[in-house]
Amino acid sequence: MFVRNCWYVAGWDYELPPGKILGKTIADQPLALYRKQDGTVVAVEDRCCHRQAALHLGEIEGDCIRCMYHGLKFDASGRCVEVPGQARVPERAMVRTYPVVERDNWLWVWMGEVDRADAGLIPFSVGPGDPDWDMRPSSMTFNADYRLVLDNLLDFSHLTFVHRKTFGGEDYATSLPRISKLARGFRVERWVRDTPALVFAQHVMTGRYDMLLDYTVQMPCVFVMRFQVYEAGKATEGPSDGKLLLDTWTCQSVVPASAGECTYYFSWGASKATAGQEVGDLLYAGIHKAFLEDKEMIEAQYRNIRRDPDRPVINIAHDAAVNQMRILLERTIAADNAGLAAE
């Protein structure tokens, strides 16, 4: 149920200060991440080759990591370089390592075949370190199949109902988006015109507005959206002809830990040219509350699916991108599995 040959977010850079070992699970694979003395991130399987102890409970020694169960020490390539109590290190004493790229304040780990790791496949995002944007990062855990969160991101009609207290707006459910296919996902563009501000901002934004929601969703589940707010204009097609009031990015990644658990990494922030710190605070509080609404709905949905996994469902007009992404995921997973079987 997981794509292997892709980049997954293993965490925000601030989660891994020098000297710390970070334990993560991605697609049922346990990882231990740490920084070498030059700051470079290393990712190894969180499983000592001796007795399968967890390496994230170990200690960093220079550029190496030592298992604190029986003391085996591994270098950054995963090879064991020391076994306490014996001079010879077994040739097969090693742990798997994973390619890592630190970009846009995210720690990206390639979980598939090492020779296929291409940093050019890392999706575009705007990180909290970008000097032109006031991005606020966070994360939360969902006890649900990651694909249900992916469905949620590809269908914004749910904003009208799930987020009626935070985002609101009837136009999300009544207007259909424009969907275009990408190599590893989809782009969705939706204009909402002459509408009130998002519910959580209506105490400071009391007029009528045009809003652009232009986002991409790429495998395995990276969501990046440009959200812009304009004064309500007269245009009924294409871009708004009103004045741009607010320009924002939100960057999100849903990372499966297991079949029934995933981590949701997210940020939202405005350009410093269009907003100040107060707006950043407002956006952060709004998105965090909204994702708790998603969490409640999706976790309850997952419980129902587990009770009766073969229960048929129906499709509606808003499911177009959802269904296309599911097909793309299934084909990619099948191709990954076929490649592994051939080895």
XYZ file of C-alpha atoms in Angstrom:
343
model
C 0.000 0.000 0.000
C 3.067 2.262 -0.051
C 5.063 3.815 -2.865
C 8.726 2.998 -2.252
C 10.609 4.809 -4.988
C 9.875 8.333 -3.853
C 10.951 11.001 -1.387
C 9.176 11.117 1.967
C 9.350 13.871 4.553
C 10.988 12.488 7.701
C 10.520 15.682 9.693
C 11.247 19.381 9.985
C 14.885 20.397 10.309
C 14.250 21.837 13.778
C 13.333 18.339 14.983
C 16.932 17.244 14.457
C 19.381 19.522 16.280
C 23.048 18.455 16.471
C 23.583 15.629 18.937
C 20.046 14.235 18.725
C 18.967 10.924 17.201
C 15.487 11.102 15.721
C 13.430 7.931 15.450
C 10.807 7.845 12.685
C 8.764 5.178 10.920
C 7.963 5.641 7.220
C 5.980 3.084 5.212
C 6.510 0.451 7.916
C 10.284 1.001 7.893
C 11.924 2.255 11.124
C 14.543 4.975 10.667
C 17.106 6.641 12.899
C 18.335 10.059 11.746
C 21.243 12.068 13.092
C 23.680 14.759 11.992
C 27.359 14.287 11.313
C 29.818 16.830 12.682
C 29.494 18.940 9.510
C 25.690 19.039 9.905
C 24.923 16.555 7.123
C 21.957 14.313 7.916
C 22.352 10.532 7.988
C 19.410 8.099 7.884
C 19.927 4.459 8.850
C 17.547 1.624 9.484
C 16.524 1.836 13.133
C 17.507 -1.781 13.703
C 20.908 -3.005 14.809
C 22.113 -5.979 12.770
C 23.151 -7.812 15.964
C 19.905 -8.275 17.924
C 17.620 -5.769 16.160
C 17.803 -3.175 18.931
C 16.576 0.338 18.117
C 19.450 2.574 17.077
C 17.518 5.775 17.880
C 18.150 4.787 21.526
C 21.883 4.884 20.831
C 24.511 7.610 21.008
C 26.372 9.676 18.411
C 30.154 9.422 18.427
C 31.742 11.755 15.903
C 30.130 10.803 12.585
C 29.126 7.363 13.875
C 26.171 5.958 15.800
C 26.615 3.415 18.583
C 23.951 0.892 19.537
C 23.499 1.120 23.292
C 22.318 -2.449 23.706
C 25.623 -4.264 23.083
C 27.794 -1.413 21.853
C 28.224 -2.040 18.116
C 29.297 1.161 16.348
C 28.325 2.026 12.763
C 29.751 4.685 10.490
C 27.682 6.985 8.271
C 27.745 4.413 5.441
C 26.067 1.866 7.734
C 29.113 -0.370 8.111
C 29.969 -1.645 11.578
C 33.397 -0.372 12.623
C 33.599 -1.665 16.180
C 32.306 -4.644 18.184
C 33.216 -4.391 21.875
C 35.005 -7.478 23.143
C 36.370 -8.703 19.798
C 38.958 -7.475 17.349
C 37.367 -8.705 14.140
C 34.248 -7.052 12.809
C 32.042 -9.462 10.802
C 31.949 -8.513 7.114
C 28.168 -8.663 7.047
C 27.817 -6.408 10.083
C 26.072 -3.381 8.609
C 22.769 -1.544 8.615
C 20.896 -0.139 5.656
C 21.299 3.566 4.915
C 18.905 5.812 2.996
C 19.583 8.836 0.762
C 18.720 12.105 2.512
C 18.254 15.637 1.185
C 17.634 18.616 3.454
C 15.602 21.158 1.515
C 13.064 23.874 2.316
C 13.442 22.996 6.019
C 12.204 19.460 5.408
C 14.285 16.287 5.794
C 13.577 14.207 2.687
C 14.374 10.474 2.715
C 14.317 8.175 -0.334
C 12.773 4.867 0.753
C 13.262 2.841 -2.441
C 16.099 1.630 -4.648
C 19.159 3.765 -3.931
C 20.293 4.034 -7.560
C 16.916 5.584 -8.463
C 17.143 8.380 -5.895
C 16.843 11.601 -7.900
C 16.788 14.876 -5.953
C 15.082 16.448 -8.964
C 11.918 14.556 -7.996
C 11.576 16.439 -4.699
C 8.448 18.601 -5.005
C 8.636 22.380 -4.831
C 7.765 23.930 -1.485
C 8.308 27.143 0.471
C 10.058 26.526 3.777
C 9.978 28.487 7.027
C 13.507 29.624 6.267
C 12.444 31.580 3.169
C 13.126 35.264 3.969
C 10.186 36.536 1.887
C 7.511 34.458 3.585
C 6.321 34.140 7.183
C 5.818 30.366 7.210
C 4.710 28.655 10.435
C 5.498 24.899 10.615
C 3.833 22.173 12.662
C 2.725 18.529 12.526
C 0.158 16.132 13.959
C -0.573 12.404 13.908
C -3.639 10.854 12.257
C -4.712 7.359 13.259
C -5.902 6.520 9.760
C -4.832 5.265 6.343
C -2.767 8.021 4.697
C -4.748 7.593 1.477
C -7.856 8.952 3.194
C -5.946 12.148 3.990
C -4.807 12.283 0.382
C -8.453 11.984 -0.734
C -9.308 14.853 1.585
C -6.674 17.122 0.050
C -7.841 16.454 -3.482
C -11.461 17.367 -2.795
C -12.054 20.825 -1.366
C -15.839 20.481 -1.466
C -15.517 19.205 2.123
C -14.456 22.699 3.269
C -18.095 23.791 3.206
C -19.103 21.087 5.692
C -16.158 19.779 7.730
C -14.702 23.274 8.079
C -17.885 25.286 8.375
C -16.573 26.825 11.640
C -13.071 27.610 10.326
C -13.149 28.059 6.539
C -16.819 27.871 5.528
C -18.317 28.962 2.224
C -20.946 27.343 0.013
C -18.957 27.932 -3.190
C -16.487 25.129 -2.426
C -19.249 22.552 -2.747
C -21.129 24.105 -5.668
C -18.252 25.050 -7.985
C -16.137 22.448 -9.772
C -12.363 22.912 -10.008
C -10.122 22.728 -13.058
C -7.924 19.633 -12.842
C -4.782 18.962 -14.864
C -2.520 15.922 -14.745
C 1.150 16.033 -13.729
C 3.773 13.313 -14.089
C 3.388 12.229 -10.441
C 0.113 13.826 -9.416
C -2.398 16.531 -10.201
C -2.853 20.271 -10.203
C -6.195 21.674 -9.072
C -7.267 25.285 -9.612
C -10.391 26.766 -8.090
C -11.658 30.346 -8.014
C -14.211 31.330 -5.387
C -15.715 34.727 -6.240
C -17.535 37.459 -4.353
C -17.551 35.540 -1.088
C -16.985 36.390 2.596
C -13.558 35.860 4.138
C -12.656 32.533 5.689
C -14.686 32.135 8.877
C -11.718 32.320 11.230
C -10.712 35.694 9.709
C -14.130 37.357 9.454
C -13.606 39.407 12.591
C -10.855 41.332 10.757
C -11.941 40.888 7.117
C -15.535 42.039 6.739
C -15.853 42.640 2.980
C -16.439 40.469 -0.088
C -13.518 38.773 -1.782
C -12.298 36.677 -4.694
C -10.079 33.754 -3.649
C -7.702 31.594 -5.633
C -6.873 28.070 -4.495
C -4.190 26.772 -6.855
C -2.522 23.614 -5.625
C -0.602 20.520 -6.622
C -0.775 17.097 -5.007
C 2.118 14.799 -5.854
C 3.010 11.266 -4.816
C 3.182 9.945 -2.288
C 1.332 12.853 -0.714
C 2.839 16.312 -0.958
C 0.381 19.191 -1.139
C 1.502 22.737 -2.017
C -1.056 25.515 -2.470
C -0.928 29.160 -3.453
C -3.872 30.813 -1.697
C -4.559 34.412 -2.665
C -7.265 36.837 -1.575
C -8.413 39.738 -3.757
C -10.995 42.449 -3.394
C -14.149 41.162 -5.097
C -13.903 42.072 -8.784
C -16.251 41.895 -11.729
C -14.538 39.085 -13.640
C -16.487 35.825 -13.735
C -13.835 33.826 -15.623
C -10.074 33.628 -15.297
C -8.059 35.659 -12.777
C -9.745 38.179 -10.519
C -9.602 41.826 -11.594
C -9.747 42.947 -7.964
C -6.786 44.202 -5.927
C -4.511 41.545 -4.398
C -4.822 41.779 -0.602
C -3.159 38.629 0.687
C -0.674 36.207 -0.889
C 0.078 32.923 0.919
C 1.596 29.470 0.546
C 0.691 26.354 2.470
C 2.989 23.335 2.170
C 1.893 19.975 3.519
C 3.053 16.374 3.452
C 1.212 13.297 4.677
C 3.664 10.526 5.532
C 2.462 6.978 6.276
C 4.031 5.333 9.300
C 1.959 2.172 8.963
C -1.314 0.999 7.467
C -3.285 2.843 10.146
C -1.127 5.805 11.149
C 0.371 8.794 9.367
C 2.099 12.044 10.234
C 0.805 15.303 8.791
C 3.527 17.937 8.340
C 2.203 21.374 7.434
C 2.929 25.072 7.277
C 1.033 28.158 6.182
C 2.293 31.684 5.815
C 1.829 34.963 4.007
C 4.262 37.002 1.980
C 5.871 39.672 4.108
C 4.975 42.119 1.355
C 1.225 41.648 1.929
C 0.886 40.810 5.632
C 2.412 41.262 9.072
C 2.973 38.973 12.039
C -0.646 39.200 13.202
C -1.842 37.644 9.944
C 0.743 34.882 10.312
C -0.571 34.139 13.799
C -4.129 34.073 12.458
C -3.286 31.708 9.582
C -1.406 29.321 11.848
C -4.217 29.159 14.404
C -6.796 28.717 11.644
C -5.055 25.870 9.831
C -4.258 24.026 13.049
C -7.881 24.129 14.148
C -9.056 23.079 10.680
C -6.733 20.066 10.629
C -8.111 18.939 13.977
C -11.517 18.986 12.279
C -10.087 16.836 9.457
C -8.486 14.507 11.987
C -11.768 13.861 13.777
C -13.646 13.191 10.524
C -10.993 11.045 8.841
C -10.239 8.913 11.901
C -13.977 8.162 12.297
C -14.151 7.365 8.568
C -11.205 4.967 8.924
C -12.859 3.166 11.824
C -15.960 2.600 9.690
C -13.894 1.298 6.779
C -12.055 -1.140 9.047
C -15.358 -2.498 10.364
C -16.545 -3.316 6.839
C -13.710 -2.892 4.307
C -15.682 -4.433 1.442
C -18.679 -2.119 1.738
C -19.241 -0.471 -1.676
C -19.167 3.311 -2.049
C -20.647 5.655 -4.622
C -18.901 8.422 -6.544
C -19.989 12.025 -7.075
C -18.700 14.830 -9.311
C -16.148 16.040 -6.749
C -14.387 12.656 -6.736
C -12.681 13.085 -10.127
C -9.208 13.963 -8.824
C -9.559 11.563 -5.889
C -10.231 8.597 -8.153
C -7.506 9.530 -10.632
C -4.914 9.788 -7.855
C -5.959 6.423 -6.415
C -5.431 4.836 -9.839
C -2.014 6.507 -10.169
C -0.999 5.304 -6.710
C -2.092 1.734 -7.405
C -0.189 1.610 -10.687
C 2.962 3.038 -9.109
C 2.818 0.642 -6.162
C 2.322 -2.293 -8.548
C 5.339 -1.175 -10.598
C 7.430 -0.847 -7.412
C 6.415 -4.320 -6.288
C 7.165 -5.807 -9.693
C 10.641 -4.290 -9.568
C 11.289 -5.736 -6.107
C 10.054 -9.170 -7.175
C 12.466 -9.157 -10.121
C 15.502 -8.572 -7.924
